[in-house]
Amino acid sequence: MGEFIAPYAERIYGQAVTEPTSEMLGLLVSLVIVYGASAARDIVVGSVGGKVREQLKTLIKYTAQETGKSEKEITDILEARYSDVSLFKRLVRKSRDFFAPAHAERTSPVVIGNVSIPSDVVAEIPPSSPIKDKDMARYIPKDDVEIKLHAMDKDKQNTGWAAVIPSLSDRRIKLRIGKEVDKSDIWGKDTIRGDIVVVEKLTSYGFFPQEYQLTRVLGRD
C-alpha cells in the first residue's frame, strides 16, 4: 500500500511518516484500506451504508483527533486523492485483496498496527472479484445541503425525481429517494434541506455526477 500512503501522508499529519511501526502510519494505512473497502461495498450494493462505512467514519474521527484537522478536511483529502480514476480503481482492488484471506475465517478481527477491524466489518466487504468498469462509481455523502426539487413522475415515486443542488452544481440531475425517506416530507415542496449521496459514475471523461440519492430530509427552506 506504500504507493497510496506516501504521496499524502505528510498532508494529513503535517510531517513525514516513515517509521513502519509508527502508530500514525498504522492508523493512516487502516484509514486508506477501509476507504477502499467501503468504496467496493458501495459499488456492489449501489448505495452508501453498512458497517464498513461506519468503520470508515470512526477512523476519520480518530485521524482528525490525532492530527488536529477537522473530519471534513480528512474526508476532503481522501476524496481529492482518489478522484483520479486509475488510483481509485487500484485502491478498490487492493483493499479487497487485502481483506480476502480474512473472508475464509470471519471469526477474527483484522489488526493493522494498533487498529482492529472487527470481523463483522470484514464480513461485509465484497470478496475479491473483478468489478467491471461499467459498474465503477464513487459514492460521496454530503450532509445538510439545499436541494431544489424538479419534475416528478408519479408512476416512479423513487426514481422519477430530479434536483439541482446549488452548492455542488447548477445541473439538474436524477434524484433517487431513499427507502428511509417519508415522501410526504417532499411532496409539494420546491426546496428542502437534506442529506444526500452524490453518485459519480465512471464515463469516458472520468468520474461524472449522474445521480443524487436523498437519505434524509432536514426541513423546508
PDB file of C-alpha atoms in Angstrom:
ATOM      1  CA  MET A   1       0.000   0.000   0.000  1.00  0.00           C
ATOM      2  CA  GLY A   2       3.056   2.248   0.050  1.00  0.00           C
ATOM      3  CA  GLU A   3       2.259   3.991  -3.220  1.00  0.00           C
ATOM      4  CA  PHE A   4      -1.110   5.005  -1.799  1.00  0.00           C
ATOM      5  CA  ILE A   5       0.198   6.270   1.536  1.00  0.00           C
ATOM      6  CA  ALA A   6       3.416   8.180   0.859  1.00  0.00           C
ATOM      7  CA  PRO A   7       2.095  10.886  -1.519  1.00  0.00           C
ATOM      8  CA  TYR A   8      -0.165  12.461   1.073  1.00  0.00           C
ATOM      9  CA  ALA A   9       0.811  11.160   4.497  1.00  0.00           C
ATOM     10  CA  GLU A  10       2.525  14.460   5.193  1.00  0.00           C
ATOM     11  CA  ARG A  11      -0.520  16.376   4.020  1.00  0.00           C
ATOM     12  CA  ILE A  12      -2.684  14.633   6.621  1.00  0.00           C
ATOM     13  CA  TYR A  13      -0.224  14.542   9.504  1.00  0.00           C
ATOM     14  CA  GLY A  14       1.812  17.678   8.818  1.00  0.00           C
ATOM     15  CA  GLN A  15       5.042  15.682   8.904  1.00  0.00           C
ATOM     16  CA  ALA A  16       6.729  12.807   7.107  1.00  0.00           C
ATOM     17  CA  VAL A  17       5.636   9.382   8.366  1.00  0.00           C
ATOM     18  CA  THR A  18       8.271   6.791   7.528  1.00  0.00           C
ATOM     19  CA  GLU A  19       8.713   4.521  10.564  1.00  0.00           C
ATOM     20  CA  PRO A  20       6.993   1.167   9.821  1.00  0.00           C
ATOM     21  CA  THR A  21       5.905   0.724  13.449  1.00  0.00           C
ATOM     22  CA  SER A  22       4.583   4.240  13.803  1.00  0.00           C
ATOM     23  CA  GLU A  23       1.102   4.408  15.323  1.00  0.00           C
ATOM     24  CA  MET A  24       0.325   7.223  12.892  1.00  0.00           C
ATOM     25  CA  LEU A  25       1.294   5.066   9.934  1.00  0.00           C
ATOM     26  CA  GLY A  26      -0.866   2.194  11.199  1.00  0.00           C
ATOM     27  CA  LEU A  27      -3.849   4.499  11.541  1.00  0.00           C
ATOM     28  CA  LEU A  28      -3.271   6.009   8.108  1.00  0.00           C
ATOM     29  CA  VAL A  29      -2.910   2.606   6.420  1.00  0.00           C
ATOM     30  CA  SER A  30      -6.128   1.473   8.118  1.00  0.00           C
ATOM     31  CA  LEU A  31      -7.925   4.619   7.007  1.00  0.00           C
ATOM     32  CA  VAL A  32      -6.916   4.204   3.365  1.00  0.00           C
ATOM     33  CA  ILE A  33      -7.612   0.460   3.216  1.00  0.00           C
ATOM     34  CA  VAL A  34     -11.052   0.841   4.812  1.00  0.00           C
ATOM     35  CA  TYR A  35     -11.796   3.775   2.494  1.00  0.00           C
ATOM     36  CA  GLY A  36     -11.133   1.474  -0.459  1.00  0.00           C
ATOM     37  CA  ALA A  37     -13.130  -1.378   1.086  1.00  0.00           C
ATOM     38  CA  SER A  38     -16.060   0.929   1.784  1.00  0.00           C
ATOM     39  CA  ALA A  39     -15.952   2.117  -1.827  1.00  0.00           C
ATOM     40  CA  ALA A  40     -16.028  -1.508  -3.010  1.00  0.00           C
ATOM     41  CA  ARG A  41     -19.031  -2.246  -0.823  1.00  0.00           C
ATOM     42  CA  ASP A  42     -20.872   0.838  -2.113  1.00  0.00           C
ATOM     43  CA  ILE A  43     -20.232  -0.168  -5.735  1.00  0.00           C
ATOM     44  CA  VAL A  44     -21.541  -3.707  -5.248  1.00  0.00           C
ATOM     45  CA  VAL A  45     -24.584  -2.685  -3.171  1.00  0.00           C
ATOM     46  CA  GLY A  46     -25.317   0.513  -5.116  1.00  0.00           C
ATOM     47  CA  SER A  47     -25.684   2.771  -2.081  1.00  0.00           C
ATOM     48  CA  VAL A  48     -23.844   4.118   0.951  1.00  0.00           C
ATOM     49  CA  GLY A  49     -24.210   2.465   4.332  1.00  0.00           C
ATOM     50  CA  GLY A  50     -23.349  -0.580   6.361  1.00  0.00           C
ATOM     51  CA  LYS A  51     -20.721  -1.395   8.943  1.00  0.00           C
ATOM     52  CA  VAL A  52     -17.770  -0.693   6.640  1.00  0.00           C
ATOM     53  CA  ARG A  53     -18.925   2.887   6.192  1.00  0.00           C
ATOM     54  CA  GLU A  54     -19.355   3.246   9.961  1.00  0.00           C
ATOM     55  CA  GLN A  55     -15.817   1.923  10.461  1.00  0.00           C
ATOM     56  CA  LEU A  56     -14.569   4.481   7.945  1.00  0.00           C
ATOM     57  CA  LYS A  57     -16.309   7.293   9.861  1.00  0.00           C
ATOM     58  CA  THR A  58     -14.678   6.085  13.083  1.00  0.00           C
ATOM     59  CA  LEU A  59     -11.214   6.074  11.503  1.00  0.00           C
ATOM     60  CA  ILE A  60     -11.763   9.548  10.057  1.00  0.00           C
ATOM     61  CA  LYS A  61     -12.753  10.744  13.529  1.00  0.00           C
ATOM     62  CA  TYR A  62      -9.634   9.209  15.117  1.00  0.00           C
ATOM     63  CA  THR A  63      -7.387  10.654  12.406  1.00  0.00           C
ATOM     64  CA  ALA A  64      -8.895  14.102  12.934  1.00  0.00           C
ATOM     65  CA  GLN A  65      -8.279  13.854  16.678  1.00  0.00           C
ATOM     66  CA  GLU A  66      -4.669  12.767  16.185  1.00  0.00           C
ATOM     67  CA  THR A  67      -3.846  15.465  13.629  1.00  0.00           C
ATOM     68  CA  GLY A  68      -5.850  18.458  14.796  1.00  0.00           C
ATOM     69  CA  LYS A  69      -7.566  18.627  11.412  1.00  0.00           C
ATOM     70  CA  SER A  70     -11.338  18.530  11.053  1.00  0.00           C
ATOM     71  CA  GLU A  71     -13.157  15.395   9.921  1.00  0.00           C
ATOM     72  CA  LYS A  72     -14.167  17.304   6.782  1.00  0.00           C
ATOM     73  CA  GLU A  73     -10.528  18.083   5.998  1.00  0.00           C
ATOM     74  CA  ILE A  74      -9.568  14.422   6.309  1.00  0.00           C
ATOM     75  CA  THR A  75     -12.520  13.399   4.118  1.00  0.00           C
ATOM     76  CA  ASP A  76     -11.717  16.060   1.524  1.00  0.00           C
ATOM     77  CA  ILE A  77      -8.101  14.851   1.316  1.00  0.00           C
ATOM     78  CA  LEU A  78      -9.245  11.279   0.675  1.00  0.00           C
ATOM     79  CA  GLU A  79     -11.821  12.302  -1.929  1.00  0.00           C
ATOM     80  CA  ALA A  80      -9.377  14.583  -3.740  1.00  0.00           C
ATOM     81  CA  ARG A  81      -6.636  11.965  -3.756  1.00  0.00           C
ATOM     82  CA  TYR A  82      -8.876   9.249  -5.183  1.00  0.00           C
ATOM     83  CA  SER A  83     -10.722  11.389  -7.684  1.00  0.00           C
ATOM     84  CA  ASP A  84      -8.089  10.036 -10.071  1.00  0.00           C
ATOM     85  CA  VAL A  85      -9.794   7.112 -11.818  1.00  0.00           C
ATOM     86  CA  SER A  86      -6.764   4.823 -12.068  1.00  0.00           C
ATOM     87  CA  LEU A  87      -5.807   5.333  -8.413  1.00  0.00           C
ATOM     88  CA  PHE A  88      -9.387   4.768  -7.262  1.00  0.00           C
ATOM     89  CA  LYS A  89      -9.717   1.525  -9.232  1.00  0.00           C
ATOM     90  CA  ARG A  90      -6.384   0.235  -7.945  1.00  0.00           C
ATOM     91  CA  LEU A  91      -7.251   1.109  -4.359  1.00  0.00           C
ATOM     92  CA  VAL A  92     -10.603  -0.692  -4.575  1.00  0.00           C
ATOM     93  CA  ARG A  93      -8.876  -3.783  -5.956  1.00  0.00           C
ATOM     94  CA  LYS A  94      -6.011  -3.733  -3.450  1.00  0.00           C
ATOM     95  CA  SER A  95      -8.334  -3.170  -0.491  1.00  0.00           C
ATOM     96  CA  ARG A  96     -10.480  -6.158  -1.433  1.00  0.00           C
ATOM     97  CA  ASP A  97      -7.371  -8.288  -1.975  1.00  0.00           C
ATOM     98  CA  PHE A  98      -6.075  -7.241   1.444  1.00  0.00           C
ATOM     99  CA  PHE A  99      -9.185  -8.496   3.236  1.00  0.00           C
ATOM    100  CA  ALA A 100      -9.672 -11.587   1.052  1.00  0.00           C
ATOM    101  CA  PRO A 101      -7.733 -14.027   3.329  1.00  0.00           C
ATOM    102  CA  ALA A 102      -9.865 -12.979   6.320  1.00  0.00           C
ATOM    103  CA  HIS A 103     -13.067 -13.936   4.496  1.00  0.00           C
ATOM    104  CA  ALA A 104     -12.245 -17.613   4.965  1.00  0.00           C
ATOM    105  CA  GLU A 105     -12.318 -17.312   8.755  1.00  0.00           C
ATOM    106  CA  ARG A 106     -14.721 -14.451   9.568  1.00  0.00           C
ATOM    107  CA  THR A 107     -14.175 -15.060  13.275  1.00  0.00           C
ATOM    108  CA  SER A 108     -11.166 -12.865  13.991  1.00  0.00           C
ATOM    109  CA  PRO A 109     -10.659  -9.142  13.516  1.00  0.00           C
ATOM    110  CA  VAL A 110      -8.005  -7.849  11.137  1.00  0.00           C
ATOM    111  CA  VAL A 111      -5.326  -5.926  13.016  1.00  0.00           C
ATOM    112  CA  ILE A 112      -3.277  -3.173  11.355  1.00  0.00           C
ATOM    113  CA  GLY A 113      -0.798  -1.667  13.798  1.00  0.00           C
ATOM    114  CA  ASN A 114      -2.895  -0.612  16.785  1.00  0.00           C
ATOM    115  CA  VAL A 115      -6.133  -0.566  14.784  1.00  0.00           C
ATOM    116  CA  SER A 116      -8.508  -3.529  14.898  1.00  0.00           C
ATOM    117  CA  ILE A 117     -11.065  -4.014  12.117  1.00  0.00           C
ATOM    118  CA  PRO A 118     -13.917  -6.109  13.637  1.00  0.00           C
ATOM    119  CA  SER A 119     -14.853  -9.405  11.994  1.00  0.00           C
ATOM    120  CA  ASP A 120     -18.415  -8.254  11.247  1.00  0.00           C
ATOM    121  CA  VAL A 121     -16.977  -5.318   9.282  1.00  0.00           C
ATOM    122  CA  VAL A 122     -14.650  -7.619   7.333  1.00  0.00           C
ATOM    123  CA  ALA A 123     -17.552  -9.971   6.548  1.00  0.00           C
ATOM    124  CA  GLU A 124     -19.402  -7.106   4.841  1.00  0.00           C
ATOM    125  CA  ILE A 125     -16.538  -6.329   2.431  1.00  0.00           C
ATOM    126  CA  PRO A 126     -17.226  -7.890  -1.009  1.00  0.00           C
ATOM    127  CA  PRO A 127     -14.984 -10.837  -1.986  1.00  0.00           C
ATOM    128  CA  SER A 128     -12.062 -10.056  -4.270  1.00  0.00           C
ATOM    129  CA  SER A 129     -13.504 -10.464  -7.754  1.00  0.00           C
ATOM    130  CA  PRO A 130     -13.431  -8.115 -10.758  1.00  0.00           C
ATOM    131  CA  ILE A 131     -15.679  -5.054 -10.795  1.00  0.00           C
ATOM    132  CA  LYS A 132     -16.422  -4.084 -14.384  1.00  0.00           C
ATOM    133  CA  ASP A 133     -15.776  -0.515 -15.492  1.00  0.00           C
ATOM    134  CA  LYS A 134     -19.456  -0.053 -16.326  1.00  0.00           C
ATOM    135  CA  ASP A 135     -20.258  -0.594 -12.641  1.00  0.00           C
ATOM    136  CA  MET A 136     -17.460   1.601 -11.279  1.00  0.00           C
ATOM    137  CA  ALA A 137     -18.712   4.580  -9.271  1.00  0.00           C
ATOM    138  CA  ARG A 138     -17.850   6.787  -6.310  1.00  0.00           C
ATOM    139  CA  TYR A 139     -20.480   7.336  -3.623  1.00  0.00           C
ATOM    140  CA  ILE A 140     -19.851  10.622  -1.792  1.00  0.00           C
ATOM    141  CA  PRO A 141     -22.084  11.640   1.162  1.00  0.00           C
ATOM    142  CA  LYS A 142     -22.925  15.324   1.536  1.00  0.00           C
ATOM    143  CA  ASP A 143     -24.824  16.433   4.633  1.00  0.00           C
ATOM    144  CA  ASP A 144     -27.234  19.339   5.107  1.00  0.00           C
ATOM    145  CA  VAL A 145     -27.396  20.714   1.566  1.00  0.00           C
ATOM    146  CA  GLU A 146     -30.034  22.832  -0.144  1.00  0.00           C
ATOM    147  CA  ILE A 147     -31.991  20.746  -2.649  1.00  0.00           C
ATOM    148  CA  LYS A 148     -34.159  22.322  -5.349  1.00  0.00           C
ATOM    149  CA  LEU A 149     -36.699  19.727  -6.440  1.00  0.00           C
ATOM    150  CA  HIS A 150     -37.839  19.412 -10.042  1.00  0.00           C
ATOM    151  CA  ALA A 151     -40.061  17.267 -12.264  1.00  0.00           C
ATOM    152  CA  MET A 152     -41.794  14.264 -10.730  1.00  0.00           C
ATOM    153  CA  ASP A 153     -43.097  11.143 -12.440  1.00  0.00           C
ATOM    154  CA  LYS A 154     -45.859   9.924 -10.127  1.00  0.00           C
ATOM    155  CA  ASP A 155     -45.599   6.425 -11.563  1.00  0.00           C
ATOM    156  CA  LYS A 156     -41.999   6.213 -10.377  1.00  0.00           C
ATOM    157  CA  GLN A 157     -42.069   7.530  -6.843  1.00  0.00           C
ATOM    158  CA  ASN A 158     -38.476   6.586  -6.011  1.00  0.00           C
ATOM    159  CA  THR A 159     -36.706   7.406  -9.268  1.00  0.00           C
ATOM    160  CA  GLY A 160     -38.950   9.916 -11.049  1.00  0.00           C
ATOM    161  CA  TRP A 161     -37.378  12.948  -9.396  1.00  0.00           C
ATOM    162  CA  ALA A 162     -34.652  15.395 -10.384  1.00  0.00           C
ATOM    163  CA  ALA A 163     -32.853  18.037  -8.363  1.00  0.00           C
ATOM    164  CA  VAL A 164     -30.419  20.925  -8.504  1.00  0.00           C
ATOM    165  CA  ILE A 165     -28.046  21.304  -5.571  1.00  0.00           C
ATOM    166  CA  PRO A 166     -26.595  24.830  -5.887  1.00  0.00           C
ATOM    167  CA  SER A 167     -23.599  24.178  -3.636  1.00  0.00           C
ATOM    168  CA  LEU A 168     -22.470  21.379  -5.967  1.00  0.00           C
ATOM    169  CA  SER A 169     -23.687  22.202  -9.478  1.00  0.00           C
ATOM    170  CA  ASP A 170     -26.318  24.109 -11.430  1.00  0.00           C
ATOM    171  CA  ARG A 171     -27.081  20.955 -13.424  1.00  0.00           C
ATOM    172  CA  ARG A 172     -30.372  19.169 -12.910  1.00  0.00           C
ATOM    173  CA  ILE A 173     -29.545  15.575 -12.003  1.00  0.00           C
ATOM    174  CA  LYS A 174     -31.639  12.490 -11.346  1.00  0.00           C
ATOM    175  CA  LEU A 175     -32.693  12.198  -7.695  1.00  0.00           C
ATOM    176  CA  ARG A 176     -33.357   8.807  -6.133  1.00  0.00           C
ATOM    177  CA  ILE A 177     -35.457   8.836  -2.966  1.00  0.00           C
ATOM    178  CA  GLY A 178     -34.114   6.505  -0.268  1.00  0.00           C
ATOM    179  CA  LYS A 179     -36.403   3.980   1.393  1.00  0.00           C
ATOM    180  CA  GLU A 180     -35.830   5.693   4.732  1.00  0.00           C
ATOM    181  CA  VAL A 181     -37.320   8.979   3.461  1.00  0.00           C
ATOM    182  CA  ASP A 182     -41.001   9.736   4.063  1.00  0.00           C
ATOM    183  CA  LYS A 183     -42.210  11.079   0.719  1.00  0.00           C
ATOM    184  CA  SER A 184     -44.774  13.270   2.473  1.00  0.00           C
ATOM    185  CA  ASP A 185     -41.789  15.377   3.580  1.00  0.00           C
ATOM    186  CA  ILE A 186     -41.068  16.382  -0.017  1.00  0.00           C
ATOM    187  CA  TRP A 187     -44.446  16.335  -1.813  1.00  0.00           C
ATOM    188  CA  GLY A 188     -45.443  19.794  -2.994  1.00  0.00           C
ATOM    189  CA  LYS A 189     -42.166  21.408  -1.931  1.00  0.00           C
ATOM    190  CA  ASP A 190     -39.816  23.277  -4.226  1.00  0.00           C
ATOM    191  CA  THR A 191     -36.836  23.454  -1.866  1.00  0.00           C
ATOM    192  CA  ILE A 192     -35.733  21.331   1.067  1.00  0.00           C
ATOM    193  CA  ARG A 193     -32.575  20.725   3.082  1.00  0.00           C
ATOM    194  CA  GLY A 194     -31.310  17.211   3.489  1.00  0.00           C
ATOM    195  CA  ASP A 195     -28.502  14.676   3.411  1.00  0.00           C
ATOM    196  CA  ILE A 196     -27.610  13.185   0.049  1.00  0.00           C
ATOM    197  CA  VAL A 197     -25.140  10.860  -1.611  1.00  0.00           C
ATOM    198  CA  VAL A 198     -23.568  12.010  -4.866  1.00  0.00           C
ATOM    199  CA  VAL A 199     -23.130   9.069  -7.230  1.00  0.00           C
ATOM    200  CA  GLU A 200     -20.237   9.735  -9.614  1.00  0.00           C
ATOM    201  CA  LYS A 201     -20.168   7.061 -12.296  1.00  0.00           C
ATOM    202  CA  LEU A 202     -17.202   6.258 -14.484  1.00  0.00           C
ATOM    203  CA  THR A 203     -17.522   7.682 -18.007  1.00  0.00           C
ATOM    204  CA  SER A 204     -15.084   8.154 -20.866  1.00  0.00           C
ATOM    205  CA  TYR A 205     -14.309  11.553 -19.310  1.00  0.00           C
ATOM    206  CA  GLY A 206     -13.637  10.174 -15.834  1.00  0.00           C
ATOM    207  CA  PHE A 207     -15.971  10.233 -12.842  1.00  0.00           C
ATOM    208  CA  PHE A 208     -19.050  12.344 -13.521  1.00  0.00           C
ATOM    209  CA  PRO A 209     -22.062  13.020 -11.235  1.00  0.00           C
ATOM    210  CA  GLN A 210     -25.048  11.107 -12.599  1.00  0.00           C
ATOM    211  CA  GLU A 211     -27.345  10.685  -9.599  1.00  0.00           C
ATOM    212  CA  TYR A 212     -28.181  12.091  -6.188  1.00  0.00           C
ATOM    213  CA  GLN A 213     -29.578   9.804  -3.506  1.00  0.00           C
ATOM    214  CA  LEU A 214     -31.693  11.516  -0.848  1.00  0.00           C
ATOM    215  CA  THR A 215     -31.127   9.794   2.500  1.00  0.00           C
ATOM    216  CA  ARG A 216     -32.658  12.260   4.972  1.00  0.00           C
ATOM    217  CA  VAL A 217     -34.911  15.328   4.891  1.00  0.00           C
ATOM    218  CA  LEU A 218     -33.977  18.043   7.372  1.00  0.00           C
ATOM    219  CA  GLY A 219     -36.711  20.567   6.615  1.00  0.00           C
ATOM    220  CA  ARG A 220     -38.043  23.158   4.219  1.00  0.00           C
ATOM    221  CA  ASP A 221     -36.317  26.486   3.498  1.00  0.00           C
TER     222      ASP A 221
END
